[in-house]
CSV table of C-alpha atoms in Angstrom, one decimal:
chain,number,residue,atom,x,y,z
A,1,ALA,CA,-87.2,-247.2,53.4
A,2,GLN,CA,-90.0,-246.4,55.8
A,3,ARG,CA,-91.8,-243.1,56.0
A,4,VAL,CA,-94.7,-241.6,57.9
A,5,THR,CA,-96.8,-238.8,56.5
A,6,GLN,CA,-99.0,-236.5,58.5
A,7,PRO,CA,-100.4,-234.2,55.8
A,8,GLU,CA,-101.8,-231.5,58.1
A,9,LYS,CA,-99.9,-229.3,60.6
A,10,LEU,CA,-102.8,-228.0,62.4
A,11,LEU,CA,-106.4,-229.0,63.1
A,12,SER,CA,-108.7,-226.6,65.0
A,13,VAL,CA,-112.1,-227.7,66.1
A,14,PHE,CA,-114.8,-226.7,68.6
A,15,LYS,CA,-115.4,-228.7,71.7
A,16,GLY,CA,-117.7,-231.6,71.0
A,17,ALA,CA,-116.8,-231.8,67.3
A,18,PRO,CA,-115.4,-235.0,65.8
A,19,VAL,CA,-111.7,-235.2,65.2
A,20,GLU,CA,-109.7,-237.2,62.6
A,21,LEU,CA,-105.9,-236.9,62.5
A,22,LYS,CA,-104.5,-238.4,59.4
A,23,CYS,CA,-101.5,-240.6,59.1
A,24,ASN,CA,-100.2,-242.6,56.1
A,25,TYR,CA,-97.2,-244.8,56.1
A,26,SER,CA,-94.8,-246.4,53.7
A,27,TYR,CA,-93.3,-249.7,54.6
A,28,SER,CA,-92.7,-252.9,52.7
A,29,GLY,CA,-93.1,-255.2,55.7
A,30,SER,CA,-95.7,-255.8,58.3
A,31,PRO,CA,-96.0,-252.4,60.1
A,32,GLU,CA,-96.5,-251.5,63.7
A,33,LEU,CA,-98.2,-248.2,64.1
A,34,PHE,CA,-98.3,-245.9,67.1
A,35,TRP,CA,-99.8,-242.6,68.1
A,36,TYR,CA,-97.9,-240.4,70.5
A,37,VAL,CA,-99.1,-237.3,72.2
A,38,GLN,CA,-97.3,-234.3,73.7
A,39,TYR,CA,-99.3,-232.0,75.9
A,40,SER,CA,-98.1,-228.5,76.5
A,41,ARG,CA,-94.8,-228.5,78.4
A,42,GLN,CA,-94.9,-232.2,78.9
A,43,ARG,CA,-92.9,-235.1,77.5
A,44,LEU,CA,-93.9,-237.3,74.6
A,45,GLN,CA,-96.1,-240.2,75.7
A,46,LEU,CA,-97.7,-243.2,74.0
A,47,LEU,CA,-101.4,-242.7,73.3
A,48,LEU,CA,-102.1,-246.0,71.6
A,49,ARG,CA,-100.7,-248.7,69.4
A,50,HIS,CA,-102.5,-250.6,66.7
A,51,ILE,CA,-101.8,-254.1,68.0
A,52,SER,CA,-103.5,-253.4,71.3
A,53,ARG,CA,-106.7,-252.2,69.6
A,54,GLU,CA,-107.7,-250.3,72.6
A,55,SER,CA,-109.4,-246.9,73.0
A,56,ILE,CA,-107.5,-244.4,75.1
A,57,LYS,CA,-109.1,-241.2,76.2
A,58,GLY,CA,-111.8,-241.8,73.7
A,59,PHE,CA,-109.3,-242.0,70.8
A,60,THR,CA,-109.2,-244.9,68.4
A,61,ALA,CA,-107.1,-245.8,65.4
A,62,ASP,CA,-107.6,-248.5,62.9
A,63,LEU,CA,-104.8,-249.8,60.7
A,64,ASN,CA,-105.9,-249.9,57.1
A,65,LYS,CA,-103.2,-251.8,55.2
A,66,GLY,CA,-105.0,-251.3,51.9
A,67,GLU,CA,-104.8,-247.6,52.2
A,68,THR,CA,-101.6,-247.7,54.3
A,69,SER,CA,-103.3,-245.5,56.9
A,70,PHE,CA,-103.6,-245.3,60.6
A,71,HIS,CA,-105.9,-242.3,61.2
A,72,LEU,CA,-106.6,-241.2,64.8
A,73,LYS,CA,-110.2,-240.5,65.6
A,74,LYS,CA,-112.3,-239.2,68.4
A,75,PRO,CA,-116.1,-238.6,68.1
A,76,PHE,CA,-116.3,-235.7,70.5
A,77,ALA,CA,-113.2,-233.6,71.1
A,78,GLN,CA,-112.5,-232.1,74.5
A,79,GLU,CA,-110.4,-229.0,75.4
A,80,GLU,CA,-107.9,-231.2,77.2
A,81,ASP,CA,-107.2,-233.0,74.0
A,82,SER,CA,-105.4,-229.9,72.7
A,83,ALA,CA,-101.8,-231.2,72.1
A,84,MET,CA,-99.3,-232.2,69.5
A,85,TYR,CA,-99.9,-235.6,68.0
A,86,TYR,CA,-97.3,-237.8,66.3
A,87,CYS,CA,-97.9,-240.9,64.3
A,88,ALA,CA,-94.9,-243.3,64.4
A,89,LEU,CA,-94.0,-246.5,62.6
A,90,ASN,CA,-92.3,-249.6,64.0
A,91,SER,CA,-90.3,-250.3,67.1
A,92,LYS,CA,-87.4,-248.1,66.0
A,93,LEU,CA,-89.8,-245.2,65.7
A,94,THR,CA,-90.0,-243.3,62.5
A,95,PHE,CA,-92.1,-240.3,63.3
A,96,GLY,CA,-94.3,-238.2,61.2
A,97,LYS,CA,-94.0,-234.4,61.4
A,98,GLY,CA,-96.8,-234.1,63.9
A,99,ILE,CA,-100.1,-232.2,64.0
A,100,THR,CA,-101.2,-229.7,66.5
A,101,LEU,CA,-104.8,-230.2,67.6
A,102,SER,CA,-106.5,-227.2,69.1
A,103,VAL,CA,-109.9,-227.7,70.7
A,104,ARG,CA,-111.7,-224.4,71.3
A,105,PRO,CA,-114.4,-224.0,73.9
B,1,GLY,CA,-93.9,-246.0,86.8
B,2,ALA,CA,-91.6,-246.0,83.7
B,3,VAL,CA,-90.1,-242.6,84.3
B,4,VAL,CA,-87.2,-241.3,82.2
B,5,SER,CA,-85.2,-238.3,83.2
B,6,GLN,CA,-82.7,-236.2,81.3
B,7,HIS,CA,-80.0,-233.9,82.7
B,8,PRO,CA,-79.5,-231.1,82.0
B,9,SER,CA,-82.8,-229.8,80.8
B,10,TRP,CA,-81.1,-227.0,78.9
B,11,VAL,CA,-77.5,-226.1,78.3
B,12,ILE,CA,-75.7,-223.2,76.6
B,13,CYS,CA,-72.1,-223.7,75.5
B,14,LYS,CA,-69.4,-222.1,73.4
B,15,SER,CA,-68.5,-223.4,70.0
B,16,GLY,CA,-65.8,-226.0,70.2
B,17,THR,CA,-66.6,-227.4,73.6
B,18,SER,CA,-68.2,-230.7,74.4
B,19,VAL,CA,-71.5,-231.3,76.1
B,20,LYS,CA,-72.7,-234.4,77.9
B,21,ILE,CA,-76.4,-235.2,78.3
B,22,GLU,CA,-77.6,-237.9,80.6
B,23,CYS,CA,-80.6,-240.1,80.2
B,24,ARG,CA,-81.8,-242.1,83.2
B,25,SER,CA,-84.5,-244.7,83.7
B,26,LEU,CA,-85.6,-244.1,87.2
B,27,ASP,CA,-87.8,-247.1,88.0
B,28,PHE,CA,-87.0,-249.7,85.5
B,29,GLN,CA,-84.1,-251.3,83.7
B,30,ALA,CA,-83.6,-249.9,80.3
B,31,THR,CA,-82.2,-252.6,78.0
B,32,THR,CA,-82.4,-250.3,75.1
B,33,MET,CA,-82.2,-246.5,74.9
B,34,PHE,CA,-82.8,-244.3,72.0
B,35,TRP,CA,-81.6,-240.8,71.2
B,36,TYR,CA,-83.6,-238.4,69.1
B,37,ARG,CA,-83.0,-234.9,67.8
B,38,GLN,CA,-85.7,-232.4,67.1
B,39,PHE,CA,-85.3,-229.2,65.1
B,40,PRO,CA,-87.9,-226.4,65.6
B,41,LYS,CA,-91.2,-227.2,64.1
B,42,GLN,CA,-89.9,-230.5,62.8
B,43,SER,CA,-90.3,-234.1,63.8
B,44,LEU,CA,-88.1,-236.2,65.9
B,45,MET,CA,-85.3,-237.9,64.1
B,46,LEU,CA,-83.7,-241.0,65.5
B,47,MET,CA,-80.0,-240.6,65.9
B,48,ALA,CA,-78.9,-243.8,67.5
B,49,THR,CA,-80.0,-246.9,69.4
B,50,SER,CA,-77.9,-248.2,72.3
B,51,ASN,CA,-78.1,-251.4,74.2
B,52,GLU,CA,-76.6,-251.8,77.6
B,53,GLY,CA,-73.0,-252.9,77.4
B,54,SER,CA,-72.6,-252.7,73.7
B,55,LYS,CA,-71.8,-250.1,71.0
B,56,ALA,CA,-74.5,-247.8,69.8
B,57,THR,CA,-76.0,-248.3,66.4
B,58,TYR,CA,-76.1,-245.0,64.5
B,59,GLU,CA,-78.7,-244.0,61.9
B,60,GLN,CA,-77.5,-243.0,58.5
B,61,GLY,CA,-76.0,-239.6,58.4
B,62,VAL,CA,-75.3,-239.3,62.1
B,63,GLU,CA,-71.6,-239.0,62.9
B,64,LYS,CA,-70.6,-241.4,65.6
B,65,ASP,CA,-67.4,-239.5,66.4
B,66,LYS,CA,-69.4,-236.4,66.8
B,67,PHE,CA,-72.2,-237.8,68.9
B,68,LEU,CA,-70.7,-240.2,71.4
B,69,ILE,CA,-73.1,-242.5,73.1
B,70,ASN,CA,-72.4,-244.6,76.1
B,71,HIS,CA,-74.8,-247.0,77.7
B,72,ALA,CA,-72.8,-248.4,80.6
B,73,SER,CA,-75.6,-249.5,82.9
B,74,LEU,CA,-79.2,-250.5,82.7
B,75,THR,CA,-80.3,-247.2,84.0
B,76,LEU,CA,-78.0,-244.7,82.3
B,77,SER,CA,-77.1,-243.6,78.8
B,78,THR,CA,-75.1,-240.5,77.9
B,79,LEU,CA,-74.9,-238.5,74.7
B,80,THR,CA,-71.8,-236.4,74.3
B,81,VAL,CA,-71.8,-233.8,71.6
B,82,THR,CA,-68.1,-233.3,70.9
B,83,SER,CA,-66.7,-230.0,69.6
B,84,ALA,CA,-70.1,-228.5,69.4
B,85,HIS,CA,-70.9,-226.0,66.7
B,86,PRO,CA,-73.9,-223.7,66.3
B,87,GLU,CA,-75.6,-226.1,63.9
B,88,ASP,CA,-75.7,-228.7,66.7
B,89,SER,CA,-78.1,-226.5,68.5
B,90,SER,CA,-81.3,-228.5,68.9
B,91,PHE,CA,-83.6,-230.4,71.2
B,92,TYR,CA,-82.3,-233.8,72.2
B,93,ILE,CA,-84.7,-236.4,73.5
B,94,CYS,CA,-83.9,-239.8,74.8
B,95,SER,CA,-86.3,-242.7,75.3
B,96,ALA,CA,-85.9,-246.1,77.0
B,97,GLU,CA,-87.5,-249.5,76.8
B,98,THR,CA,-87.1,-252.6,78.7
B,99,SER,CA,-86.8,-256.1,77.4
B,100,GLY,CA,-90.1,-257.7,76.4
B,101,VAL,CA,-92.0,-254.5,76.5
B,102,GLU,CA,-91.9,-252.7,73.2
B,103,THR,CA,-93.0,-249.3,74.4
B,104,GLN,CA,-90.6,-246.4,74.5
B,105,TYR,CA,-90.8,-244.1,77.5
B,106,PHE,CA,-89.5,-240.6,76.7
B,107,GLY,CA,-87.4,-238.2,78.7
B,108,PRO,CA,-88.4,-234.5,78.8
B,109,GLY,CA,-85.6,-233.5,76.5
B,110,THR,CA,-82.5,-231.3,76.6
B,111,ARG,CA,-82.3,-228.1,74.8
B,112,LEU,CA,-78.8,-227.3,73.5
B,113,LEU,CA,-77.7,-223.9,72.3
B,114,VAL,CA,-74.2,-223.6,71.0
B,115,LEU,CA,-72.9,-220.0,70.7
């Protein structure tokens, strides 16, 4: 069975503060990990995927197989980053419960 | 590019009636479409995966006779909730991907309320 755990429901930070959104997974095979973002009143969209190893909107995420984690990080949060973030596993996406990021001015 | 639409965006129906939700890929051919269900304040749960021209593959616990999925063309998949009951009230989201590109593009979702 595969499972994604996002332990926190809400993270509230001030603009300019660092952000780390936690994601842990459980999967016996070689995982593919994704982060999806849903801005207010918009549809879900892909933010980044681990195999591309790219930085999108200043966000990065590193797959740590030893810790089975794929935490999303950004050094300096912006107000426009406020959204719901979902971690997902594999091509048939198994989603975590999501976390709301709120960036205050 | 890679836009997915859903229709209707919201629907209210009486218990016992059937409701059809359409999912369309507007500018690409969707070889695979996915249907998700999201309860309030909960995550998306995959219901089924459909490939164009073949029967959908349902996830464990999802009744295939209750949730009929048709993927008759490369741009359209439909989800029909048959004999809907209040517990079927939920947010239904589809996504689509094209062959060779393992990225799912999501529709805006359809909110169903069964009275």
